[in-house]
Structures are given as C-alpha cells and as structure tokens.
CSV table of C-alpha atoms in Angstrom, one decimal:
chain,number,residue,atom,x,y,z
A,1,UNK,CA,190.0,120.9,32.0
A,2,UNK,CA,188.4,117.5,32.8
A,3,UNK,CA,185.3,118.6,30.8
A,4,UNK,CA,187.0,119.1,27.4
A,5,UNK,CA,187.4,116.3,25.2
A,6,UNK,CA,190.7,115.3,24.1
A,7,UNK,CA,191.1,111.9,22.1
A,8,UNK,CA,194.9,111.3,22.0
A,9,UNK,CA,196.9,110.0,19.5
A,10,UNK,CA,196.7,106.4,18.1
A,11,UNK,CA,198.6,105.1,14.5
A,12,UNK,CA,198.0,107.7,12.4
A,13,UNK,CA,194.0,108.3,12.9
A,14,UNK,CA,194.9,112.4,13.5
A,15,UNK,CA,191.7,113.1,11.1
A,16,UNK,CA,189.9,111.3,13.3
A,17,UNK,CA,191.2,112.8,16.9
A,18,UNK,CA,190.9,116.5,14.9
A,19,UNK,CA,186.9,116.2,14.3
A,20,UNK,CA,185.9,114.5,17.3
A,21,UNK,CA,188.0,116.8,19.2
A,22,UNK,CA,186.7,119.8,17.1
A,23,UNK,CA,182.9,118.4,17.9
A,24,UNK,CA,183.5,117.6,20.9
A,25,UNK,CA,182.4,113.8,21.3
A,26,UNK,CA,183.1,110.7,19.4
A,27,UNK,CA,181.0,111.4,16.5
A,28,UNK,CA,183.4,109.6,13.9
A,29,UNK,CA,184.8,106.8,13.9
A,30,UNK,CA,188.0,105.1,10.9
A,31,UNK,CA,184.6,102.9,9.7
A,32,UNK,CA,182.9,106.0,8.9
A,33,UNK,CA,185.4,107.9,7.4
A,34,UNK,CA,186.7,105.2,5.4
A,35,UNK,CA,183.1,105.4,3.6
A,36,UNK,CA,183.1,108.9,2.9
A,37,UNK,CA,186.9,108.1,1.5
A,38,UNK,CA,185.9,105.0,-0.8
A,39,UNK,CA,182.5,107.6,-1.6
A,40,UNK,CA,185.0,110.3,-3.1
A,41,UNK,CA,187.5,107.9,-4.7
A,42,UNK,CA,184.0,106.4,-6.3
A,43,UNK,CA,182.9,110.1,-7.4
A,44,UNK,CA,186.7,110.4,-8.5
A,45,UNK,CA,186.6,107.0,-10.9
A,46,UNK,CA,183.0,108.0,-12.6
A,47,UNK,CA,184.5,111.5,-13.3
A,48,UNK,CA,188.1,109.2,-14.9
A,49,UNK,CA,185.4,107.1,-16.8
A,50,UNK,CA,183.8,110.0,-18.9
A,51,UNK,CA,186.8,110.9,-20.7
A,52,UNK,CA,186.7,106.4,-22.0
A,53,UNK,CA,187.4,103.5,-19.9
A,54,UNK,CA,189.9,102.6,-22.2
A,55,UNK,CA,192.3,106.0,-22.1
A,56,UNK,CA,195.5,105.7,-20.3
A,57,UNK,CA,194.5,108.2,-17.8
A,58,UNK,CA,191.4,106.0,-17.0
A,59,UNK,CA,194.0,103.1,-16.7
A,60,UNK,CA,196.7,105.0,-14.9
A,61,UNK,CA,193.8,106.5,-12.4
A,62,UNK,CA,192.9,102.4,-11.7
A,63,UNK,CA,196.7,101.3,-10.4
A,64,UNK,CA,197.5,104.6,-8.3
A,65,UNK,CA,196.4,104.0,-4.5
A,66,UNK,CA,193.7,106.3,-2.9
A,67,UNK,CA,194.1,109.8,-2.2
A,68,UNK,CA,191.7,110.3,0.1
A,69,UNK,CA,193.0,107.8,2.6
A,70,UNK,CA,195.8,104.7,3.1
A,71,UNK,CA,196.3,102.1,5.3
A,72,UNK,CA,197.8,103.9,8.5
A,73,UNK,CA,194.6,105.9,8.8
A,74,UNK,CA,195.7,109.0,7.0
A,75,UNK,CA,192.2,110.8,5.5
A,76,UNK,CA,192.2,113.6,3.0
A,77,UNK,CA,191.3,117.2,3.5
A,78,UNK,CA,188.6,115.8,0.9
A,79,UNK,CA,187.1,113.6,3.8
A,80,UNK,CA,187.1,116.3,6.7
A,81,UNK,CA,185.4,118.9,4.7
A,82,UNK,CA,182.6,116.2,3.0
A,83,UNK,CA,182.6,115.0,6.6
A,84,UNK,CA,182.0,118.7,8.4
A,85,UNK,CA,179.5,118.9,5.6
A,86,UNK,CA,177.7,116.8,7.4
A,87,UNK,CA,176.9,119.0,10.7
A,88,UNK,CA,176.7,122.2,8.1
A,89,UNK,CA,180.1,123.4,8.6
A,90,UNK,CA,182.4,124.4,6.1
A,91,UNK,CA,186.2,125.0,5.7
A,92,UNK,CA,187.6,127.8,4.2
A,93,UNK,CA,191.8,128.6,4.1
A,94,UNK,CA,192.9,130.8,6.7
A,95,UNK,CA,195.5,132.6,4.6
A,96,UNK,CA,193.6,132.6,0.9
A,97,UNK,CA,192.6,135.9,-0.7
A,98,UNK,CA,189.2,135.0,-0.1
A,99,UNK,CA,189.6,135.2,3.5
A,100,UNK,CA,191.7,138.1,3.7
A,101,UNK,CA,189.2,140.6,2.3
A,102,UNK,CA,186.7,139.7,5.0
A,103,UNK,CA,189.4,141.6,7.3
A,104,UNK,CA,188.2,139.2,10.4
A,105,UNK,CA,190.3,139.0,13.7
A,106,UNK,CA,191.6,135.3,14.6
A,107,UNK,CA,190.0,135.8,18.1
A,108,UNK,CA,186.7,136.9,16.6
A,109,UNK,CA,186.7,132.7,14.8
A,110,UNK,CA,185.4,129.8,17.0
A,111,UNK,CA,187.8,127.1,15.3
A,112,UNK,CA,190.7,126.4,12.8
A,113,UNK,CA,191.8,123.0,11.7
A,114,UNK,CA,195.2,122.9,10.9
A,115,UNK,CA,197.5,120.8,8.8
A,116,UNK,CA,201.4,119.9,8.2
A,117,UNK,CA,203.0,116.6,6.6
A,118,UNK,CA,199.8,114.4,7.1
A,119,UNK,CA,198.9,115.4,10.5
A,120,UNK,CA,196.0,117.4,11.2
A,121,UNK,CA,194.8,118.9,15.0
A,122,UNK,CA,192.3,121.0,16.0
A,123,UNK,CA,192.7,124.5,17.9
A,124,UNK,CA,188.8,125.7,19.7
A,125,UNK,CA,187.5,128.2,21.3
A,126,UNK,CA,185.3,126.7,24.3
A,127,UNK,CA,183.8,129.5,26.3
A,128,UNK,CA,186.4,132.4,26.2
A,129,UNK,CA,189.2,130.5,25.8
A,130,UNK,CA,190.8,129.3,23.2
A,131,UNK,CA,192.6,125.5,23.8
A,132,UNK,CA,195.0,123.6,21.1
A,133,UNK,CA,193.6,120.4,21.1
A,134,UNK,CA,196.2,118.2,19.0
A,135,UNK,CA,196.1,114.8,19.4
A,136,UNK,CA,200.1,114.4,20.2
A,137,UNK,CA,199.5,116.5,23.3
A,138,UNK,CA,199.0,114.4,26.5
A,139,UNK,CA,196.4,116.9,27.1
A,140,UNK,CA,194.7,120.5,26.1
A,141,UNK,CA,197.3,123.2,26.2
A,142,UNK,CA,195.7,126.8,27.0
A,143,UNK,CA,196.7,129.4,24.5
A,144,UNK,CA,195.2,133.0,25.8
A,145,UNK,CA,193.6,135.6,23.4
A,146,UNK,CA,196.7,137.8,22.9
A,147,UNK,CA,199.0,134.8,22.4
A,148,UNK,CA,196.4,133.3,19.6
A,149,UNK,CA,197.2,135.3,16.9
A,150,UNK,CA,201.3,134.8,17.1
A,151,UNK,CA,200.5,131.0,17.1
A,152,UNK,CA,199.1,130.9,14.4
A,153,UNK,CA,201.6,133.1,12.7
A,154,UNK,CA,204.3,130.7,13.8
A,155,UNK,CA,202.3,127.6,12.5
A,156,UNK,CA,202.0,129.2,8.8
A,157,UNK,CA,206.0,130.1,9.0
A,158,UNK,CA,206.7,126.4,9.7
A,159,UNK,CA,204.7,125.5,6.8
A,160,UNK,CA,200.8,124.6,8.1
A,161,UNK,CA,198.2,124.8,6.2
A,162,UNK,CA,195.3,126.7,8.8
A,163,UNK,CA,191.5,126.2,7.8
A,164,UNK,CA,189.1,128.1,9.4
A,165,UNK,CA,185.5,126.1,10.3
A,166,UNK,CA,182.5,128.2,9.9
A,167,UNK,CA,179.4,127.5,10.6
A,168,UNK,CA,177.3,126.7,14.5
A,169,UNK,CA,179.2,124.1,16.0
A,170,UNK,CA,177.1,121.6,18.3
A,171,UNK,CA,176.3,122.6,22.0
A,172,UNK,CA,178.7,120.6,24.5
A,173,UNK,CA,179.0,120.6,28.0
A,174,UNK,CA,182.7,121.9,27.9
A,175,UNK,CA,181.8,125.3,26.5
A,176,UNK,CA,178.8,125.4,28.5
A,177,UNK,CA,180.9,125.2,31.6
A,178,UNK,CA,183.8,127.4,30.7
A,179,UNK,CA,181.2,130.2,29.9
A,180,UNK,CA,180.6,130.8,33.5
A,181,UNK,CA,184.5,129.8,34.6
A,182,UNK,CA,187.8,130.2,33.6
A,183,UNK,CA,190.4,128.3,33.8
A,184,UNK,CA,194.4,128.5,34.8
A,185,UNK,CA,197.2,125.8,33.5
A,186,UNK,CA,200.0,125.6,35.7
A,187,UNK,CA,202.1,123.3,33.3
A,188,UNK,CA,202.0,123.3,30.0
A,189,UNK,CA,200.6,119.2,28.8
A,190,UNK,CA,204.5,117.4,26.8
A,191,UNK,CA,203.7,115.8,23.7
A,192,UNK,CA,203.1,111.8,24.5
A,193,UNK,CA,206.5,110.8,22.7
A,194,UNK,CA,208.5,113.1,25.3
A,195,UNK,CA,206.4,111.9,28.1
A,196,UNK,CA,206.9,108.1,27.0
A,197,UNK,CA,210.5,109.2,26.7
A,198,UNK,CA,210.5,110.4,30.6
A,199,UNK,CA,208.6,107.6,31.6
A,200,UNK,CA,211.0,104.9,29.9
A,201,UNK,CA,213.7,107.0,31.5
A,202,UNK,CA,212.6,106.9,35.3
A,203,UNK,CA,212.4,103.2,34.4
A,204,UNK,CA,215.6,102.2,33.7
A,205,UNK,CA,217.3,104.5,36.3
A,206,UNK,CA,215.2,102.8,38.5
A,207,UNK,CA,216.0,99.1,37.2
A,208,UNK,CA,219.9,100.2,37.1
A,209,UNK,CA,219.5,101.4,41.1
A,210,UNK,CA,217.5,98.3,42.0
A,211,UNK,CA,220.7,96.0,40.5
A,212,UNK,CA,222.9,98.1,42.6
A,213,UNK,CA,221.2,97.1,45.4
A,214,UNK,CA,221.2,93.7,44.7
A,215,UNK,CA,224.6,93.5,44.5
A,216,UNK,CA,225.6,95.3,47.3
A,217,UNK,CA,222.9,93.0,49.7
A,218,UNK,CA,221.1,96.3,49.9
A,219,UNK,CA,221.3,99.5,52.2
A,220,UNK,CA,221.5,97.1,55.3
A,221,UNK,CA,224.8,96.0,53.7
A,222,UNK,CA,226.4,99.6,53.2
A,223,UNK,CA,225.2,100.6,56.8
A,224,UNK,CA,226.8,97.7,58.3
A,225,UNK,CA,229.9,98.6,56.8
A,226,UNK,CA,229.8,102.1,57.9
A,227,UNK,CA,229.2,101.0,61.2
A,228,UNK,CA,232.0,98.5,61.2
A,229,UNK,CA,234.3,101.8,60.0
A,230,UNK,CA,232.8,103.9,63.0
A,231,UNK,CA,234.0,101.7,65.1
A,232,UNK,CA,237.5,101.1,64.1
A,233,UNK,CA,238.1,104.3,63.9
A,234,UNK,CA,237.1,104.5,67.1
A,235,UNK,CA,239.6,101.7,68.1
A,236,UNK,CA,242.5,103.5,66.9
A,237,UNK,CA,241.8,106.6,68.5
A,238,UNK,CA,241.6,104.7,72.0
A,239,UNK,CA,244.6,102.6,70.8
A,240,UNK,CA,246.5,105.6,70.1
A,241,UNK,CA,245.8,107.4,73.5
A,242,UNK,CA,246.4,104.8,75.5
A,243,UNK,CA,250.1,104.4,73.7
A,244,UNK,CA,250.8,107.9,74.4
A,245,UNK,CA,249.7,107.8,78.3
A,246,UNK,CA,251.1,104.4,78.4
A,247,UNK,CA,254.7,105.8,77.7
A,248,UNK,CA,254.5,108.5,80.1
A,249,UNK,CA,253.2,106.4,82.7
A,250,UNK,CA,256.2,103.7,82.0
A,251,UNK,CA,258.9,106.5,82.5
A,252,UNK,CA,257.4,107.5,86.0
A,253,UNK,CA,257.4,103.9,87.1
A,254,UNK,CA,260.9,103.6,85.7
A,255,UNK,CA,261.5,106.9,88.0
A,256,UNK,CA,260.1,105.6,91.0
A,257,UNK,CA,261.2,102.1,91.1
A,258,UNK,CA,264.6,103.9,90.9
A,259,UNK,CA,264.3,106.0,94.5
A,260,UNK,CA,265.0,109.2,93.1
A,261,UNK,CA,263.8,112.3,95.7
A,262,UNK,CA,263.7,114.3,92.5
A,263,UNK,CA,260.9,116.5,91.3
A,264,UNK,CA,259.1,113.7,88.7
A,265,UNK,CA,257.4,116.6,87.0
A,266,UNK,CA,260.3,117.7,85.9
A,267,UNK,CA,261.7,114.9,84.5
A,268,UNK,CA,259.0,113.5,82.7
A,269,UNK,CA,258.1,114.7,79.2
A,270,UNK,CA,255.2,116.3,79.0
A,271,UNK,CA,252.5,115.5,76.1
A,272,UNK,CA,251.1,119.0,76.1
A,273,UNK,CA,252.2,122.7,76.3
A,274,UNK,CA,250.8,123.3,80.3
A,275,UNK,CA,252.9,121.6,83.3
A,276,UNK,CA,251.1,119.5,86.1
A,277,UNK,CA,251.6,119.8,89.4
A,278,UNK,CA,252.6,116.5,91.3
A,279,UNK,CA,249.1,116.1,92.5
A,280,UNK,CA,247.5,116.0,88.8
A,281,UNK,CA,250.1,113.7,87.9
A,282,UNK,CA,249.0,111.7,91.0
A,283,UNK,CA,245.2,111.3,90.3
A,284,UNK,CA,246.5,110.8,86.2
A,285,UNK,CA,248.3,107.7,86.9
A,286,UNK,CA,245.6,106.5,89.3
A,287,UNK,CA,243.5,106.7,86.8
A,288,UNK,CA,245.3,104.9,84.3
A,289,UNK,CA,246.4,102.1,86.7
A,290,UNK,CA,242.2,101.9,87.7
A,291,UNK,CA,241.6,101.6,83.9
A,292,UNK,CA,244.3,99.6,82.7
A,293,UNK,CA,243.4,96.8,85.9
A,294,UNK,CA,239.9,97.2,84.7
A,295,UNK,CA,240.4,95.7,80.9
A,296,UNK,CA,243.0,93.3,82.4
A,297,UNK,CA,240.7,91.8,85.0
A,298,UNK,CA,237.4,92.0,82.2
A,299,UNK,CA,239.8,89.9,79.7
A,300,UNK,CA,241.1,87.4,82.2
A,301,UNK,CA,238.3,86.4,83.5
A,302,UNK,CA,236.8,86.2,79.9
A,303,UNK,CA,239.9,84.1,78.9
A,304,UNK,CA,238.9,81.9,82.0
A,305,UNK,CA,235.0,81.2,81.5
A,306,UNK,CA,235.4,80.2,77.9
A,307,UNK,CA,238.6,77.6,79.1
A,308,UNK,CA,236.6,76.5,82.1
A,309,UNK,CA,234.2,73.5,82.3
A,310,UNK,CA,231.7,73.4,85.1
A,311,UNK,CA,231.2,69.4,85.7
A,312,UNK,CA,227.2,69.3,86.1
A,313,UNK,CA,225.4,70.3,89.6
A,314,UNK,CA,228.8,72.4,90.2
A,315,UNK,CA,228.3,76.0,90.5
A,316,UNK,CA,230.6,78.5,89.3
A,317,UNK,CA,231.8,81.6,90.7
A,318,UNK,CA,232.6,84.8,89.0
A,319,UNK,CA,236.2,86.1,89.0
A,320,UNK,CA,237.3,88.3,91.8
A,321,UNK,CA,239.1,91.8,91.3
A,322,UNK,CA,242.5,91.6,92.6
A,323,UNK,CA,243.3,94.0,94.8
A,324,UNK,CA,245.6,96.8,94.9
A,325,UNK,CA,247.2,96.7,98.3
A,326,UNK,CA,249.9,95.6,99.3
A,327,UNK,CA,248.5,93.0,101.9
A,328,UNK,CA,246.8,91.6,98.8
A,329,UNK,CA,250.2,90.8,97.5
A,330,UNK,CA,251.3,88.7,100.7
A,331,UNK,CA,248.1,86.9,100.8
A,332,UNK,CA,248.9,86.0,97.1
A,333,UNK,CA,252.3,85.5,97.5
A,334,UNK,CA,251.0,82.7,100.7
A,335,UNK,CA,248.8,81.1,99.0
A,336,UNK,CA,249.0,79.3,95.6
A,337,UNK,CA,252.0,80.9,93.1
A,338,UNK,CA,251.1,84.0,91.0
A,339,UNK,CA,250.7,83.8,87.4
A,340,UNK,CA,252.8,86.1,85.2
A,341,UNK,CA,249.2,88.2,85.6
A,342,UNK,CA,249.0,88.8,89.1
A,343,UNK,CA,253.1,89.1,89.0
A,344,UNK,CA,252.7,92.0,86.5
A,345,UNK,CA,249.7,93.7,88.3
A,346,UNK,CA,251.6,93.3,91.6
A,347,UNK,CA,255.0,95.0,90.2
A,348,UNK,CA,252.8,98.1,89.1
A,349,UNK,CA,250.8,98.1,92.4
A,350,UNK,CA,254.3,98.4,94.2
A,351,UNK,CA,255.5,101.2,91.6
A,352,UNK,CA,252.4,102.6,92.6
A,353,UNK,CA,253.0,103.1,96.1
A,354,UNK,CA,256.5,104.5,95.6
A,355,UNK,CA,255.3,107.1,93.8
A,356,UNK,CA,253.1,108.2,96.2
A,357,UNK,CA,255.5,107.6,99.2
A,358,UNK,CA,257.8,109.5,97.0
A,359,UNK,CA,254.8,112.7,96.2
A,360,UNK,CA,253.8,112.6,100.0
A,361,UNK,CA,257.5,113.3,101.4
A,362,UNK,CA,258.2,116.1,98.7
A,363,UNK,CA,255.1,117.6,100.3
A,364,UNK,CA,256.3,117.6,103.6
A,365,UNK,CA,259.1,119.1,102.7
C-alpha cells in the first residue's frame, strides 16, 4: 500500500487529486490546470464572437463566470479530458450507448474517473487489483474483482457520472510492484472528515478527564481517600468487637467480685451458638486483660512523653509495664499513690485472680 500514490483532499482541488492519483505522480498542478481552463473559456469566447460582438448572447457569454473552473479549485470535465489528452488518453461514458455495444466487462478496464456534485476521484487497477483512490479517503481502499462491478452499480444508482479512461497509462512503480504481490487490507481507510471527527473526539474526552483530575488533586487524591476509608472501616470493626467482648468480660468480673461458687458459664450470655468450657473462658479473658493492658500502657506512656520535658544532659527512661501480680499492687500501694490508672488496672488484676481461684476450686471439685 505504501507504494501507491494517494494525494488527499485539500479545498476543493478533487480534479486535481483524480489525475495525479490516476497517473500516478504529481504530474498536475491548480497552475496548470487553470491554463488549460482560461485555454477553453478562450476557445469558448472566439466561438461567442462569430455569431457579432455586439449580440446579447456575446454580451450575456462576457458577465457569466467560467465554466470550466471557479475559485475553490473546482475544474470542468472540459479540463480533465483536454488535460488526459495530453498523455493520449481519452474519456468515454461508462453507461452511454456507445459503450454499451462494445459489450466490455468492468474488470477487463484499467481505470474509470468518476463524478458526483463537483467532486471527482479516481478508481485504478494497479497490478491485479483494483483500488478506489478518492481523495476524501485517508487512504486507498481495496475493492476486489468480484466486488468491482456492484460498485460501480451502486455509484450510478446514487447518481455518478462514471468515465472510462482508455488508452496506455504511464509505467509506475506501484503497478510494477503489485504485479508480482498482492496485497490484503485489514481495515477499510474512513473518509478524513470522520477521522478528524474521532480525532477531535479523543481530544476533548481527554481535556474533560484531565480537568477532573485537576480538580480532584489527581489519582493520589482519590487513593488517599480510599485508604483513609480502609482504615476506618477497619476501626469500627475493632471498635465493635472489643464492645461486644468488653460486655461479656464486665459481667464475669461483676460475677467474680461477687464470690459466687457457681458455674460462670452458665451464667454468662454467650455471643455465639457453641458453649465454652471454663478453661476457654479462662484463656479468653486472659487474653483480653493482656490486650486491653497492652493499649492502656502504649497510650499512657504516649500521653506522658509528649507532657514530659527532659531538662538538658537529663536522660529519660521509657515507661515500665505494670505488672499483674498482686505483689505489684503492694509495692504500688507503698510507694507513691496510684493514679486512677494503676487503681483501675489493679481492681481488674484482682477480679482476675478471683476468677481463677474461683475456676481452680470448681476443678477440684
């Protein structure tokens, strides 16, 4: 496909893109054409001229604009053919009586020029294939051999005007090449306007996304705030849970401050469906006294290094973890007086213990 020549569209010079792309090379250019325009329009005024310079069709013929060209860069049928003239090739209608009663097959042809509303484009045969080359295509569009014939059916029902070009086009290097290969189009080329269209599209989706982004502080933003979420949802769940084991825990210290010999596993609610045995509810609240000392301890002493000031060349010593025996409560209650802290962690050391006086005598029993 690189190999054939394809001018695409610019203004309205199609006359243009349809012989050079029908030649194969930039053989004309709107200069040229523009000569062989002005040429016929001169031929045209000699021909007015014969019938008196002073008739009113000699004056109307003066006023009217060109046919054979304006100023977008339209040029006649006129101008093609006296341009094709040129190279010895000559246009004849595809559809005309003429034509007809030659009884010759569209695939037999080498090229048709073809025409609707001002716009003309080229469809070649360059090796043994046959390519429409219009100009509005972003590039040649592969039409195979049984396909040709339908196309340009369809063209004439639409309302095209189809000339066939006969004579020996010039050698190029396109049909050289694509005598010995043949080619395969994956995707058909768009017409430029809808690829403009796509392109102008992906643009502004793309300018709408990137003010999103600025106003949200980019990505980094929205992943910061679904980290924040993560983690208070995480929070809550641990919030939650330690409500629900704090309750139970609270009714067995109520149980055991109290003395009672009676089975604690019985009396306490249970949170799920399956009953524990005295010694799983041992090693539960052991475990919740470990973690709830733990987070108390960690916060106090946090509490304490931010209110503390070290005077200068003083060290500073960490905080200590209280202990959990009951000869740690004398030697607090000795030395300087408890805070409500150490008051609080001392009452649930003591419920503690009860407990497991109380779980150790209902297993001797």
């Amino acid at each position: 496909m690189e190999s054939i020549f394809h001018e695409k569209q610019e203004g309205s010079l199609c006359a243009q893109h349809c012989l050079n792309n029908l030649l194969q090379g930039e053989y004309f250019s709107p200069v040229e054409l523009s000569s062989i325009a002005h040429q016929l329009d001169e031929e045209e005024r000699m021909r007015m001229a014969e019938g008196g310079v002073t008739s009113e069709d000699y004056r109307t013929f003066l006023q009217q604009p060109s046919g054979n060209m304006d100023d977008s860069g339209f040029f006649s049928i006129q101008v093609i053919s006296n341009a094709l003239k040129v190279w010895g090739l000559e246009l004849i209608l595809f559809n005309s009586p003429e034509y007809q009663r030659l009884g010759i097959e569209p695939i037999n042809e080498r090229s048709f020029i073809c025409n609707y509303k001002e716009h003309w484009f080229t469809v070649r045969k360059l090796g043994k294939q046959w390519f429409n080359l219009n100009s509005l295509l972003t590039g040649p569009e592969l039409i195979s051999d049984t396909y040709l014939a339908l196309f340009l059916a369809q063209l004439q029902q639409e309302g095209y005007s189809i000339f066939v070009v006969k004579g020996d086009l010039p050698d190029c290097e396109a049909d050289q090449l694509l005598q010995m290969i043949r080619v395969q189009q994956m995707h058909r080329p768009k017409l430029i306007g809808e690829e403009l269209a796509q392109l102008k599209e992906q643009s502004i989706l793309k300018a709408d996304l990137e003010r999103v982004l600025a106003v949200t502080d980019g990505p980094g933003m929205l992943d910061e705030d679904e980290e924040e979420l993560q983690r208070a949802l995480a929070l809550s769940r641990q919030e939650v849970d330690m409500e629900d084991e704090e309750a139970d825990l609270r009714r067995a210290i109520q149980l055991s401050i109290q003395g009672g010999s009676r089975n604690v596993s019985h009396d306490i609610p249970q949170t799920s469906s399956t009953t524990l045995t005295s010694e799983e509810l041992r090693k539960r609240r052991e475990a919740y006294f470990e973690k709830r000392f733990q987070y108390i301890f960690t916060s106090e002493c946090s509490r304490q290094q931010q209110q503390e000031v070290v005077p200068p060349g003083q060290l500073s010593y960490p905080c200590e973890r209280p202990t959990t025996s009951s000869g740690g409560l004398r030697n607090d209650q000795a030395g300087n007086a408890m805070s409500e802290e150490d008051m609080l962690r001392a009452a649930v050391t003591m419920s503690l213990e009860t407990v497991k006086d109380n779980l150790k005598a209902e297993g001797k029993k």
